[in-house]
Amino acid sequence: VLLFRDQSLWAIEVKRSLAPKPEKGFYIACDDLKPAHAFVVYPGTERYPLGKNLEALSLPAMAEEIAHHALKSA
């Protein structure tokens, strides 16, 4: 879970599989926390939706998203 300066909350789960599937606990945490964005980081290169407000993306893409949002919210 990341909390930015602008108080936006992001939920992130990391997977080793090329076909990432979030665990039940991730969904429960998202239901409880209501993050602005939820991501599953996996070793692939494609970025694609896994559900409502949930995206799969690579580690470099996740780092870019975090850096972009951190600069925007500073």
Short mmCIF file of N, CA and C in Angstrom, two decimals:
data_model
loop_
_atom_site.label_atom_id
_atom_site.label_comp_id
_atom_site.label_asym_id
_atom_site.label_seq_id
_atom_site.Cartn_x
_atom_site.Cartn_y
_atom_site.Cartn_z
N VAL A 1 0.85 -1.17 0.00
CA VAL A 1 0.00 0.00 0.00
C VAL A 1 0.90 1.24 0.00
N LEU A 2 0.61 2.16 -0.89
CA LEU A 2 1.32 3.44 -0.93
C LEU A 2 0.36 4.56 -0.62
N LEU A 3 0.78 5.47 0.22
CA LEU A 3 0.02 6.67 0.53
C LEU A 3 0.86 7.86 0.10
N PHE A 4 0.35 8.62 -0.85
CA PHE A 4 1.08 9.77 -1.39
C PHE A 4 0.78 11.03 -0.60
N ARG A 5 1.55 12.07 -0.86
CA ARG A 5 1.38 13.34 -0.15
C ARG A 5 -0.01 13.93 -0.35
N ASP A 6 -0.61 13.67 -1.51
CA ASP A 6 -1.96 14.19 -1.76
C ASP A 6 -3.04 13.32 -1.11
N GLN A 7 -2.60 12.36 -0.27
CA GLN A 7 -3.46 11.44 0.48
C GLN A 7 -4.13 10.38 -0.40
N SER A 8 -3.72 10.26 -1.68
CA SER A 8 -4.25 9.18 -2.50
C SER A 8 -3.56 7.88 -2.10
N LEU A 9 -4.33 6.82 -2.14
CA LEU A 9 -3.87 5.51 -1.69
C LEU A 9 -3.84 4.56 -2.88
N TRP A 10 -2.75 3.82 -3.05
CA TRP A 10 -2.62 2.81 -4.09
C TRP A 10 -2.35 1.47 -3.44
N ALA A 11 -2.96 0.42 -3.98
CA ALA A 11 -2.71 -0.94 -3.52
C ALA A 11 -1.91 -1.66 -4.61
N ILE A 12 -0.88 -2.39 -4.21
CA ILE A 12 0.00 -3.08 -5.15
C ILE A 12 0.26 -4.49 -4.66
N GLU A 13 0.10 -5.46 -5.55
CA GLU A 13 0.49 -6.84 -5.26
C GLU A 13 1.52 -7.25 -6.30
N VAL A 14 2.53 -7.98 -5.86
CA VAL A 14 3.62 -8.41 -6.75
C VAL A 14 3.51 -9.91 -6.96
N LYS A 15 3.59 -10.32 -8.23
CA LYS A 15 3.50 -11.73 -8.60
C LYS A 15 4.69 -12.13 -9.47
N ARG A 16 5.05 -13.42 -9.43
CA ARG A 16 6.13 -13.92 -10.28
C ARG A 16 5.60 -14.57 -11.55
N SER A 17 4.33 -14.83 -11.61
CA SER A 17 3.72 -15.52 -12.74
C SER A 17 3.50 -14.59 -13.92
N LEU A 18 3.62 -15.12 -15.14
CA LEU A 18 3.32 -14.34 -16.33
C LEU A 18 1.81 -14.20 -16.54
N ALA A 19 1.03 -14.95 -15.80
CA ALA A 19 -0.43 -14.83 -15.82
C ALA A 19 -0.87 -14.47 -14.40
N PRO A 20 -0.65 -13.21 -14.00
CA PRO A 20 -0.90 -12.83 -12.61
C PRO A 20 -2.38 -12.85 -12.23
N LYS A 21 -2.64 -13.34 -11.05
CA LYS A 21 -3.99 -13.35 -10.51
C LYS A 21 -3.90 -12.96 -9.04
N PRO A 22 -4.51 -11.83 -8.68
CA PRO A 22 -4.45 -11.39 -7.27
C PRO A 22 -5.08 -12.42 -6.34
N GLU A 23 -4.55 -12.48 -5.14
CA GLU A 23 -5.09 -13.37 -4.11
C GLU A 23 -6.37 -12.77 -3.52
N LYS A 24 -7.15 -13.61 -2.89
CA LYS A 24 -8.40 -13.18 -2.27
C LYS A 24 -8.15 -12.05 -1.27
N GLY A 25 -7.06 -12.15 -0.51
CA GLY A 25 -6.73 -11.12 0.48
C GLY A 25 -6.51 -9.75 -0.14
N PHE A 26 -6.00 -9.72 -1.36
CA PHE A 26 -5.79 -8.44 -2.05
C PHE A 26 -7.14 -7.78 -2.32
N TYR A 27 -8.08 -8.57 -2.79
CA TYR A 27 -9.43 -8.03 -3.05
C TYR A 27 -10.09 -7.56 -1.76
N ILE A 28 -9.92 -8.32 -0.69
CA ILE A 28 -10.50 -7.93 0.60
C ILE A 28 -9.88 -6.62 1.08
N ALA A 29 -8.56 -6.51 0.96
CA ALA A 29 -7.88 -5.27 1.37
C ALA A 29 -8.36 -4.09 0.54
N CYS A 30 -8.53 -4.30 -0.76
CA CYS A 30 -9.01 -3.21 -1.62
C CYS A 30 -10.44 -2.80 -1.25
N ASP A 31 -11.27 -3.77 -0.91
CA ASP A 31 -12.63 -3.45 -0.47
C ASP A 31 -12.61 -2.62 0.81
N ASP A 32 -11.70 -2.95 1.71
CA ASP A 32 -11.60 -2.23 2.99
C ASP A 32 -10.97 -0.85 2.82
N LEU A 33 -9.89 -0.76 2.04
CA LEU A 33 -9.11 0.48 1.94
C LEU A 33 -9.62 1.45 0.88
N LYS A 34 -10.31 0.95 -0.10
CA LYS A 34 -10.82 1.78 -1.22
C LYS A 34 -9.69 2.61 -1.87
N PRO A 35 -8.65 1.94 -2.38
CA PRO A 35 -7.55 2.69 -2.99
C PRO A 35 -8.00 3.38 -4.28
N ALA A 36 -7.33 4.48 -4.61
CA ALA A 36 -7.62 5.19 -5.85
C ALA A 36 -7.23 4.34 -7.05
N HIS A 37 -6.15 3.56 -6.91
CA HIS A 37 -5.68 2.67 -7.97
C HIS A 37 -5.18 1.39 -7.34
N ALA A 38 -5.33 0.29 -8.07
CA ALA A 38 -4.80 -1.00 -7.63
C ALA A 38 -4.04 -1.63 -8.79
N PHE A 39 -2.88 -2.19 -8.47
CA PHE A 39 -2.00 -2.74 -9.50
C PHE A 39 -1.49 -4.11 -9.08
N VAL A 40 -1.25 -4.96 -10.09
CA VAL A 40 -0.54 -6.21 -9.90
C VAL A 40 0.72 -6.11 -10.75
N VAL A 41 1.86 -6.15 -10.11
CA VAL A 41 3.15 -6.09 -10.80
C VAL A 41 3.56 -7.52 -11.12
N TYR A 42 3.95 -7.75 -12.38
CA TYR A 42 4.34 -9.09 -12.81
C TYR A 42 5.52 -8.98 -13.78
N PRO A 43 6.20 -10.11 -14.10
CA PRO A 43 7.42 -10.02 -14.91
C PRO A 43 7.20 -9.84 -16.41
N GLY A 44 5.97 -9.72 -16.86
CA GLY A 44 5.69 -9.52 -18.28
C GLY A 44 5.91 -8.08 -18.72
N THR A 45 5.63 -7.81 -19.97
CA THR A 45 5.85 -6.47 -20.52
C THR A 45 4.56 -5.75 -20.89
N GLU A 46 3.47 -6.48 -21.00
CA GLU A 46 2.19 -5.88 -21.37
C GLU A 46 1.51 -5.25 -20.17
N ARG A 47 0.72 -4.24 -20.45
CA ARG A 47 -0.11 -3.60 -19.43
C ARG A 47 -1.56 -3.86 -19.82
N TYR A 48 -2.34 -4.40 -18.89
CA TYR A 48 -3.72 -4.72 -19.22
C TYR A 48 -4.60 -4.73 -17.97
N PRO A 49 -5.90 -4.51 -18.16
CA PRO A 49 -6.82 -4.49 -17.02
C PRO A 49 -7.09 -5.91 -16.52
N LEU A 50 -7.25 -6.02 -15.21
CA LEU A 50 -7.63 -7.29 -14.57
C LEU A 50 -9.02 -7.19 -13.96
N GLY A 51 -9.58 -6.00 -13.98
CA GLY A 51 -10.89 -5.77 -13.39
C GLY A 51 -11.08 -4.29 -13.18
N LYS A 52 -12.15 -3.95 -12.49
CA LYS A 52 -12.44 -2.54 -12.21
C LYS A 52 -11.33 -1.95 -11.34
N ASN A 53 -10.70 -0.89 -11.82
CA ASN A 53 -9.63 -0.19 -11.10
C ASN A 53 -8.46 -1.10 -10.74
N LEU A 54 -8.21 -2.14 -11.53
CA LEU A 54 -7.11 -3.07 -11.27
C LEU A 54 -6.38 -3.34 -12.58
N GLU A 55 -5.06 -3.09 -12.58
CA GLU A 55 -4.25 -3.28 -13.78
C GLU A 55 -3.05 -4.15 -13.48
N ALA A 56 -2.65 -4.94 -14.47
CA ALA A 56 -1.39 -5.68 -14.42
C ALA A 56 -0.37 -4.88 -15.21
N LEU A 57 0.84 -4.77 -14.68
CA LEU A 57 1.90 -4.05 -15.37
C LEU A 57 3.26 -4.52 -14.89
N SER A 58 4.29 -4.19 -15.64
CA SER A 58 5.65 -4.59 -15.31
C SER A 58 6.22 -3.73 -14.19
N LEU A 59 7.31 -4.20 -13.60
CA LEU A 59 7.97 -3.44 -12.55
C LEU A 59 8.46 -2.08 -13.05
N PRO A 60 9.12 -2.01 -14.24
CA PRO A 60 9.53 -0.68 -14.72
C PRO A 60 8.34 0.26 -14.95
N ALA A 61 7.23 -0.27 -15.44
CA ALA A 61 6.04 0.57 -15.65
C ALA A 61 5.47 1.04 -14.31
N MET A 62 5.52 0.16 -13.29
CA MET A 62 5.03 0.55 -11.96
C MET A 62 5.90 1.65 -11.39
N ALA A 63 7.22 1.51 -11.53
CA ALA A 63 8.14 2.54 -11.03
C ALA A 63 7.86 3.88 -11.71
N GLU A 64 7.58 3.84 -13.00
CA GLU A 64 7.27 5.06 -13.75
C GLU A 64 5.97 5.69 -13.25
N GLU A 65 4.95 4.87 -13.00
CA GLU A 65 3.68 5.37 -12.48
C GLU A 65 3.87 6.04 -11.12
N ILE A 66 4.63 5.39 -10.25
CA ILE A 66 4.87 5.95 -8.91
C ILE A 66 5.61 7.27 -9.00
N ALA A 67 6.67 7.31 -9.81
CA ALA A 67 7.45 8.55 -9.96
C ALA A 67 6.58 9.67 -10.53
N HIS A 68 5.80 9.35 -11.53
CA HIS A 68 4.93 10.38 -12.16
C HIS A 68 3.92 10.92 -11.15
N HIS A 69 3.28 10.03 -10.40
CA HIS A 69 2.28 10.49 -9.43
C HIS A 69 2.93 11.25 -8.28
N ALA A 70 4.09 10.78 -7.83
CA ALA A 70 4.79 11.47 -6.72
C ALA A 70 5.16 12.88 -7.13
N LEU A 71 5.62 13.07 -8.35
CA LEU A 71 5.97 14.42 -8.81
C LEU A 71 4.71 15.29 -8.95
N LYS A 72 3.64 14.68 -9.42
CA LYS A 72 2.40 15.42 -9.62
C LYS A 72 1.78 15.84 -8.28
N SER A 73 1.94 14.99 -7.26
CA SER A 73 1.30 15.28 -5.97
C SER A 73 2.20 16.07 -5.02
N ALA A 74 3.41 16.37 -5.46
CA ALA A 74 4.35 17.09 -4.58
C ALA A 74 4.00 18.55 -4.43
#
